[in-house]
Coordinates of C-alpha atoms in Angstrom, one line a residue:
M1 CA -38.0 -24.8 -21.5
H2 CA -37.1 -22.3 -18.7
S3 CA -37.3 -25.2 -16.3
A4 CA -34.9 -27.3 -18.3
V5 CA -32.4 -24.4 -18.6
F6 CA -32.7 -23.9 -14.8
L7 CA -32.0 -27.5 -14.1
I8 CA -29.0 -27.5 -16.5
E9 CA -27.5 -24.3 -15.0
F10 CA -28.0 -25.2 -11.3
G11 CA -26.8 -28.8 -11.9
A12 CA -23.7 -27.5 -13.6
I13 CA -23.1 -25.1 -10.6
I14 CA -23.4 -27.9 -8.0
L15 CA -21.2 -30.3 -10.1
G16 CA -18.6 -27.6 -10.5
L17 CA -18.6 -26.9 -6.8
G18 CA -18.0 -30.5 -6.1
L19 CA -15.1 -30.7 -8.4
L20 CA -13.6 -27.5 -7.0
G21 CA -14.0 -28.9 -3.5
R22 CA -12.0 -31.9 -4.6
V23 CA -9.2 -29.8 -6.0
A24 CA -9.1 -27.8 -2.7
G25 CA -9.0 -31.0 -0.7
R26 CA -6.0 -32.2 -2.8
L27 CA -4.2 -28.9 -2.2
K28 CA -5.2 -29.0 1.5
F29 CA -6.8 -25.5 1.8
S30 CA -10.3 -24.0 2.0
P31 CA -12.4 -24.2 -1.2
I32 CA -13.9 -20.7 -0.5
P33 CA -11.5 -18.8 -2.8
L34 CA -12.2 -21.2 -5.7
Y35 CA -16.0 -20.9 -5.2
L36 CA -15.7 -17.1 -5.3
L37 CA -13.6 -17.1 -8.5
A38 CA -16.1 -19.5 -10.1
G39 CA -18.9 -17.1 -9.3
L40 CA -16.8 -14.2 -10.7
A41 CA -16.2 -16.2 -14.0
F42 CA -19.9 -16.9 -14.5
G43 CA -21.5 -13.7 -13.2
N44 CA -22.2 -10.3 -14.6
G45 CA -19.5 -9.5 -17.2
G46 CA -17.9 -12.9 -16.8
L47 CA -17.1 -15.6 -19.3
L48 CA -20.6 -17.2 -19.4
P49 CA -23.3 -15.3 -17.4
L50 CA -26.0 -17.4 -15.9
G51 CA -29.7 -16.3 -16.1
A52 CA -32.4 -18.8 -15.4
S53 CA -31.0 -20.0 -12.0
E54 CA -29.9 -16.6 -10.6
E55 CA -33.0 -16.0 -8.4
F56 CA -32.8 -19.5 -6.9
V57 CA -29.1 -19.0 -6.2
A58 CA -29.8 -15.7 -4.4
I59 CA -32.3 -17.4 -2.1
G60 CA -30.0 -20.3 -1.6
A61 CA -27.2 -17.9 -0.6
E62 CA -29.4 -16.4 2.1
I63 CA -30.2 -19.8 3.5
G64 CA -26.5 -20.7 3.4
V65 CA -25.6 -17.8 5.7
I66 CA -28.4 -18.6 8.1
L67 CA -27.4 -22.3 8.3
L68 CA -23.7 -21.4 8.8
L69 CA -24.7 -19.3 11.8
L70 CA -27.2 -21.8 13.2
M71 CA -24.6 -24.5 13.2
L72 CA -22.1 -22.2 14.8
G73 CA -24.6 -21.4 17.6
L74 CA -25.1 -25.2 18.2
E75 CA -21.5 -25.4 19.4
Y76 CA -22.1 -23.2 22.4
T77 CA -24.7 -22.9 25.2
A78 CA -26.5 -19.8 26.3
S79 CA -24.4 -19.5 29.4
D80 CA -21.2 -19.7 27.3
L81 CA -22.6 -16.8 25.1
V82 CA -23.4 -14.5 28.1
S83 CA -20.1 -15.3 29.8
N84 CA -18.1 -14.6 26.7
L85 CA -20.0 -11.4 25.9
K86 CA -19.4 -10.1 29.4
T87 CA -15.7 -10.8 29.4
Q88 CA -15.0 -9.9 25.7
Y89 CA -16.8 -6.6 25.3
P90 CA -13.5 -4.7 25.5
A91 CA -12.3 -6.7 22.5
G92 CA -15.4 -5.4 20.6
L93 CA -14.4 -1.8 21.4
V94 CA -10.8 -2.5 20.2
D95 CA -12.2 -4.2 17.1
F96 CA -14.3 -1.1 16.3
G97 CA -11.5 1.3 16.8
L98 CA -8.9 -0.5 14.8
N99 CA -11.1 -1.5 11.9
A100 CA -13.8 1.1 11.4
V101 CA -11.5 4.1 11.6
P102 CA -9.4 3.2 8.6
G103 CA -12.5 3.0 6.4
A104 CA -13.8 6.4 7.6
V105 CA -10.4 8.0 7.1
A106 CA -10.1 6.6 3.6
A107 CA -13.5 7.9 2.6
L108 CA -12.6 11.4 3.9
L109 CA -9.2 11.4 2.2
M110 CA -10.9 10.6 -1.1
G111 CA -13.3 13.6 -0.5
W112 CA -16.5 11.5 -0.2
G113 CA -18.0 13.3 2.8
P114 CA -19.1 12.2 6.3
V115 CA -22.0 10.0 5.3
A116 CA -19.8 7.9 2.9
A117 CA -17.2 7.8 5.7
V118 CA -19.8 6.2 8.1
V119 CA -20.7 3.7 5.4
L120 CA -17.1 2.7 4.5
A121 CA -16.3 2.4 8.2
G122 CA -18.9 -0.3 8.4
V123 CA -17.6 -2.1 5.4
T124 CA -14.1 -2.3 6.9
W125 CA -15.2 -3.0 10.4
I126 CA -17.4 -6.1 10.1
S127 CA -15.9 -9.6 9.6
S128 CA -17.8 -12.2 7.6
S129 CA -19.5 -14.6 10.0
G130 CA -20.4 -16.9 7.2
V131 CA -16.9 -17.2 5.7
I132 CA -15.3 -17.5 9.1
A133 CA -17.7 -20.2 10.3
K134 CA -17.0 -22.2 7.1
V135 CA -13.2 -21.8 7.5
M136 CA -13.1 -22.8 11.1
G137 CA -15.1 -25.9 10.2
D138 CA -12.9 -26.7 7.3
L139 CA -9.7 -26.4 9.4
G140 CA -11.2 -28.4 12.3
R141 CA -10.8 -25.5 14.8
L142 CA -14.2 -25.4 16.4
G143 CA -12.8 -27.0 19.6
N144 CA -9.7 -24.8 19.8
R145 CA -9.2 -22.5 22.8
E146 CA -9.2 -19.4 20.7
T147 CA -12.5 -20.2 19.1
P148 CA -14.8 -18.7 21.8
V149 CA -12.8 -15.4 21.5
I150 CA -13.4 -15.3 17.8
L151 CA -17.1 -16.1 18.2
S152 CA -17.5 -13.4 20.9
I153 CA -16.1 -10.8 18.5
L154 CA -18.3 -12.0 15.7
V155 CA -21.4 -11.9 17.9
L156 CA -20.6 -8.5 19.2
E157 CA -20.2 -7.3 15.6
D158 CA -23.5 -8.8 14.6
L159 CA -25.3 -7.4 17.5
A160 CA -23.7 -4.0 16.8
M161 CA -25.2 -4.2 13.4
A162 CA -28.6 -3.9 15.1
V163 CA -27.5 -0.4 16.0
Y164 CA -25.4 0.5 13.0
L165 CA -27.8 -0.5 10.2
P166 CA -30.7 1.6 11.3
I167 CA -28.4 4.6 11.8
V168 CA -26.9 4.2 8.3
T169 CA -30.4 3.8 6.8
A170 CA -31.5 7.0 8.5
L171 CA -28.4 8.9 7.3
L172 CA -28.8 7.7 3.7
A173 CA -32.5 8.5 3.6
G174 CA -32.1 11.8 5.4
V175 CA -35.0 11.1 7.8
S176 CA -35.6 13.0 11.0
L177 CA -33.9 12.2 14.3
A178 CA -37.2 11.0 15.7
A179 CA -37.8 8.5 12.9
G180 CA -34.3 7.2 13.1
S181 CA -34.5 6.8 16.9
L182 CA -37.7 4.8 16.6
T183 CA -36.1 2.4 14.1
L184 CA -33.1 2.0 16.3
A185 CA -35.2 1.4 19.4
I186 CA -37.2 -1.3 17.6
A187 CA -34.0 -3.1 16.4
L188 CA -32.5 -3.0 19.8
G189 CA -35.7 -4.3 21.4
V190 CA -36.0 -7.2 19.0
A191 CA -32.3 -8.2 19.4
G192 CA -32.6 -8.1 23.2
A193 CA -35.9 -10.0 23.2
V194 CA -34.4 -12.8 21.1
L195 CA -31.3 -13.0 23.3
F196 CA -33.4 -13.1 26.4
V197 CA -35.7 -15.9 25.1
A198 CA -32.6 -17.9 24.0
V199 CA -30.9 -17.6 27.4
R200 CA -33.9 -17.9 29.7
Y201 CA -36.1 -20.5 27.8
G202 CA -33.5 -22.5 25.9
R203 CA -34.5 -25.8 27.6
V204 CA -38.2 -25.2 26.9
I205 CA -37.4 -24.6 23.2
S206 CA -35.2 -27.7 23.1
R207 CA -38.1 -29.9 24.6
F208 CA -40.5 -28.4 22.1
V209 CA -38.2 -29.1 19.1
S210 CA -37.1 -32.6 20.3
S211 CA -38.2 -35.6 18.3
D212 CA -37.1 -39.2 17.8
D213 CA -38.0 -39.0 14.2
P214 CA -35.2 -37.3 12.2
E215 CA -37.6 -36.1 9.5
K216 CA -39.7 -34.2 12.1
L217 CA -36.7 -32.8 13.9
L218 CA -35.2 -31.5 10.6
L219 CA -38.4 -29.9 9.6
V220 CA -39.1 -28.2 12.9
V221 CA -35.6 -26.9 13.5
L222 CA -35.1 -25.7 9.9
G223 CA -38.6 -24.0 9.9
L224 CA -38.0 -22.4 13.3
T225 CA -34.6 -21.1 12.2
L226 CA -35.8 -19.6 9.0
L227 CA -38.9 -18.1 10.7
V228 CA -36.8 -16.4 13.5
A229 CA -34.2 -15.2 11.0
G230 CA -36.9 -13.7 8.7
V231 CA -38.7 -11.9 11.5
A232 CA -35.3 -10.5 12.8
Q233 CA -34.4 -9.2 9.4
Q234 CA -37.8 -7.7 8.9
L235 CA -37.4 -5.8 12.1
Q236 CA -33.9 -4.4 11.1
V237 CA -31.9 -7.0 13.0
S238 CA -29.5 -9.3 11.2
A239 CA -31.0 -12.6 10.1
A240 CA -27.6 -14.1 11.0
V241 CA -28.0 -13.0 14.7
G242 CA -31.5 -14.6 14.8
A243 CA -30.1 -17.9 13.4
F244 CA -27.1 -17.9 15.8
L245 CA -29.4 -17.4 18.8
V246 CA -31.7 -20.2 17.7
G247 CA -28.6 -22.4 17.7
I248 CA -27.6 -21.2 21.1
A249 CA -31.1 -22.0 22.5
L250 CA -30.9 -25.6 21.4
S251 CA -28.9 -27.9 23.6
G252 CA -28.3 -31.5 24.5
E253 CA -29.4 -34.3 22.3
V254 CA -31.4 -31.9 20.1
A255 CA -28.3 -29.9 19.3
E256 CA -26.4 -33.1 18.4
G257 CA -29.2 -34.5 16.3
T258 CA -29.6 -31.2 14.5
H259 CA -25.9 -30.9 13.8
T260 CA -25.9 -34.3 12.2
L261 CA -29.0 -33.7 10.1
L262 CA -28.2 -30.2 8.9
S263 CA -24.5 -30.5 8.2
P264 CA -25.0 -31.6 4.5
L265 CA -27.5 -28.8 3.9
R266 CA -25.2 -26.3 5.4
D267 CA -22.3 -27.4 3.2
L268 CA -24.5 -27.2 0.1
F269 CA -26.1 -23.8 0.7
A270 CA -22.9 -22.3 2.1
A271 CA -21.1 -23.1 -1.2
V272 CA -24.0 -21.5 -3.1
F273 CA -23.6 -18.4 -0.9
F274 CA -19.9 -17.9 -2.0
V275 CA -20.8 -18.5 -5.6
F276 CA -23.6 -15.9 -5.4
F277 CA -21.2 -13.4 -4.1
G278 CA -19.0 -13.8 -7.1
L279 CA -21.9 -13.9 -9.5
H280 CA -22.9 -10.3 -8.6
T281 CA -19.4 -8.8 -9.1
D282 CA -18.7 -7.3 -12.5
P283 CA -15.0 -7.9 -13.3
A284 CA -14.9 -4.7 -15.3
S285 CA -15.7 -2.6 -12.2
I286 CA -12.6 -3.8 -10.3
P287 CA -9.5 -2.4 -12.2
P288 CA -10.3 1.3 -11.7
V289 CA -10.5 0.9 -7.9
I290 CA -8.0 -2.0 -7.4
L291 CA -5.1 0.1 -5.9
P292 CA -7.1 1.9 -3.2
A293 CA -8.9 -1.4 -2.4
L294 CA -5.6 -3.2 -2.1
A295 CA -4.2 -0.5 0.2
L296 CA -7.3 -0.6 2.4
A297 CA -7.3 -4.4 2.4
L298 CA -3.7 -4.5 3.5
V299 CA -4.2 -2.1 6.4
T300 CA -7.4 -3.6 7.7
A301 CA -6.1 -7.2 7.4
C302 CA -3.3 -6.1 9.7
T303 CA -5.7 -4.4 12.1
K304 CA -7.9 -7.5 12.2
V305 CA -4.9 -9.7 13.0
A306 CA -4.0 -7.2 15.8
T307 CA -7.5 -7.3 17.1
G308 CA -7.7 -11.1 17.3
H309 CA -4.2 -11.4 18.8
W310 CA -5.0 -8.8 21.5
A311 CA -8.3 -10.4 22.4
A312 CA -6.9 -13.9 22.6
R313 CA -4.0 -12.8 24.7
R314 CA -6.4 -11.0 27.0
A315 CA -8.3 -14.3 27.3
G316 CA -5.1 -16.2 28.3
V317 CA -4.7 -18.1 25.0
G318 CA -1.2 -19.2 24.0
V319 CA 0.9 -17.5 21.4
K320 CA -0.1 -19.8 18.5
G321 CA -3.7 -19.5 19.3
R322 CA -3.4 -15.7 19.3
W323 CA -2.1 -15.7 15.8
R324 CA -4.8 -18.1 14.7
A325 CA -7.5 -15.9 16.1
G326 CA -6.1 -12.8 14.3
G327 CA -5.7 -14.6 11.0
T328 CA -9.2 -16.1 11.1
L329 CA -10.9 -12.7 11.6
V330 CA -9.5 -11.1 8.4
A331 CA -12.3 -12.1 6.0
R332 CA -15.1 -9.6 5.1
G333 CA -18.2 -10.6 3.4
E334 CA -22.0 -10.5 3.5
F335 CA -22.5 -7.5 5.9
S336 CA -20.0 -5.4 4.0
I337 CA -21.8 -6.0 0.8
V338 CA -25.2 -5.2 2.4
I339 CA -23.8 -1.9 3.8
A340 CA -22.3 -0.9 0.5
G341 CA -25.5 -1.8 -1.3
L342 CA -27.5 0.6 0.8
A343 CA -25.1 3.4 -0.2
V344 CA -25.2 2.5 -3.9
T345 CA -29.0 2.5 -3.8
A346 CA -29.0 5.9 -2.2
G347 CA -26.6 7.2 -4.8
I348 CA -24.3 9.0 -2.4
E349 CA -21.0 8.1 -4.1
P350 CA -20.7 6.2 -7.5
A351 CA -17.2 4.8 -6.7
L352 CA -18.1 3.5 -3.3
G353 CA -19.9 0.4 -4.6
P354 CA -17.0 -0.9 -6.9
L355 CA -14.4 0.0 -4.2
A356 CA -16.4 -2.0 -1.5
T357 CA -16.9 -4.9 -3.9
A358 CA -13.2 -5.1 -4.8
Y359 CA -12.2 -4.7 -1.2
V360 CA -14.5 -7.5 0.0
L361 CA -13.5 -9.8 -2.9
I362 CA -9.8 -9.4 -2.0
L363 CA -10.3 -10.1 1.7
V364 CA -12.9 -12.9 1.2
I365 CA -10.3 -14.7 -0.9
V366 CA -7.3 -13.8 1.3
G367 CA -9.2 -14.5 4.6
P368 CA -9.2 -18.3 4.4
L369 CA -5.5 -18.1 3.5
T370 CA -4.6 -15.9 6.5
A371 CA -6.7 -18.2 8.7
R372 CA -4.5 -21.1 7.6
Y373 CA -1.1 -19.5 7.3
T374 CA -0.8 -16.6 9.8
E375 CA 0.2 -18.8 12.7
P376 CA 3.0 -20.7 10.9
L377 CA 4.3 -17.5 9.2
A378 CA 4.3 -15.6 12.5
V379 CA 6.1 -18.5 14.3
Y380 CA 8.7 -18.6 11.5
L381 CA 9.3 -14.8 11.5
T382 CA 9.6 -14.6 15.2
G383 CA 11.9 -17.6 15.3
R384 CA 9.7 -19.5 17.8
R385 CA 9.9 -22.9 16.1
V386 CA 8.8 -25.8 18.3
R387 CA 11.6 -28.3 18.4
P388 CA 11.8 -31.5 20.5
V389 CA 14.5 -31.3 23.1
P390 CA 16.1 -33.9 25.4
L391 CA 14.4 -34.1 28.7
S392 CA 17.7 -33.3 30.5
A393 CA 17.9 -30.1 28.5
A394 CA 14.2 -29.2 28.8
V395 CA 14.0 -29.7 32.6
P396 CA 17.1 -28.5 34.4
S397 CA 17.9 -29.5 37.9
P398 CA 15.4 -27.9 40.3
A399 CA 16.6 -24.8 41.9
K400 CA 16.5 -24.8 45.7
S401 CA 15.0 -22.1 47.7
P402 CA 16.7 -20.9 50.9
E403 CA 14.3 -23.2 52.9
G404 CA 15.3 -26.2 50.7
V405 CA 12.0 -26.4 48.8
S406 CA 12.2 -27.0 45.1
E407 CA 10.9 -24.2 42.9
A408 CA 8.4 -25.3 40.3
V409 CA 9.0 -24.6 36.7
P410 CA 6.0 -22.6 35.3
E411 CA 4.1 -24.3 32.5
Q412 CA 3.6 -22.6 29.2
N413 CA 0.0 -21.6 28.4
Q414 CA -1.5 -24.1 26.1
D415 CA -4.9 -24.7 24.4
P416 CA -6.9 -27.9 24.9
A417 CA -5.2 -29.6 21.9
G418 CA -1.8 -29.1 23.6
R419 CA -0.8 -26.2 21.2
P420 CA 0.7 -23.1 23.0

């Protein structure tokens, strides 16, 4: 009987996701907000709470995040990753300063103390790699010029989690400095080792994984990704970082074949991840903290837009690409919930959990919308509408230098798609 109930519930979830995806397609926006609202309606305290399929949905949600980051890693080579990290680390520092500080200040203003301030700083700092990966795919922006900038910031954040999470865990547990330092050293060592192997031995890994049989390729890649992600998480490093680096290590025909085979699985489990997030949010816990959550969401949405805009401008991306980068980074998600969950388990501040949940729920719904509409809104507000103009008006008569040589008209910075 339990098996029948599970099949009914899970089948209803998948069918509902498909119908919501169709609605989003008709409306021409990301289905993520609809998936989240569906989870909220059928989760704890919702209209019709689910029970039999909850454990399977939780596992599916973890796999969804892992596959999202694996597929994101397949888009770039190890040399691209190292080059971007070397050039974009100042953007990571700006990201930390603009987005972690508001959370820490908010916690101190509410009288929660320094430990809660460190926790809330992490909640407001880290963007959701899973949501952003899905949104960029939905909007067809993986090939845009601003995308490497966005990915560099996300990877820097995920790698920073290898340092941040052990520190937070030690603070919440009240362990000694020596024990906390050992945990941190292990986490950094594992992250560095995985990155080194991905960069140095990527071709060897690709040859090992390669197969002409799609079934064998699928099984080997999926098994390797889950194995590396699990080991990374067990050693206090993000599973998302492990999956991303596996994707980076794969190249050539292996990467292309893997992308084709795993795309349907990614879409399925990614949708389950967003539903799972909503399932574990009690609607009754949101109203008491909605005002501070809205205020914090507004401030940190603006600071994320500023972060992306600054980083993209520094990378030489055109004006429209800068706004797209900023709007894409707004969403918060899985890491923020993990961080808040650690604090709730430790019992340091009862209101921190509901506040973090409401905050993330707001931005994980708003994030796909800012990714889509920040650029056109910014162009409208700044009056920089792109209008076709006659050639004679667009290109005036060349000015002559004193030597009689025509002076070239500088070109506007554009991305590969021709968008400035």
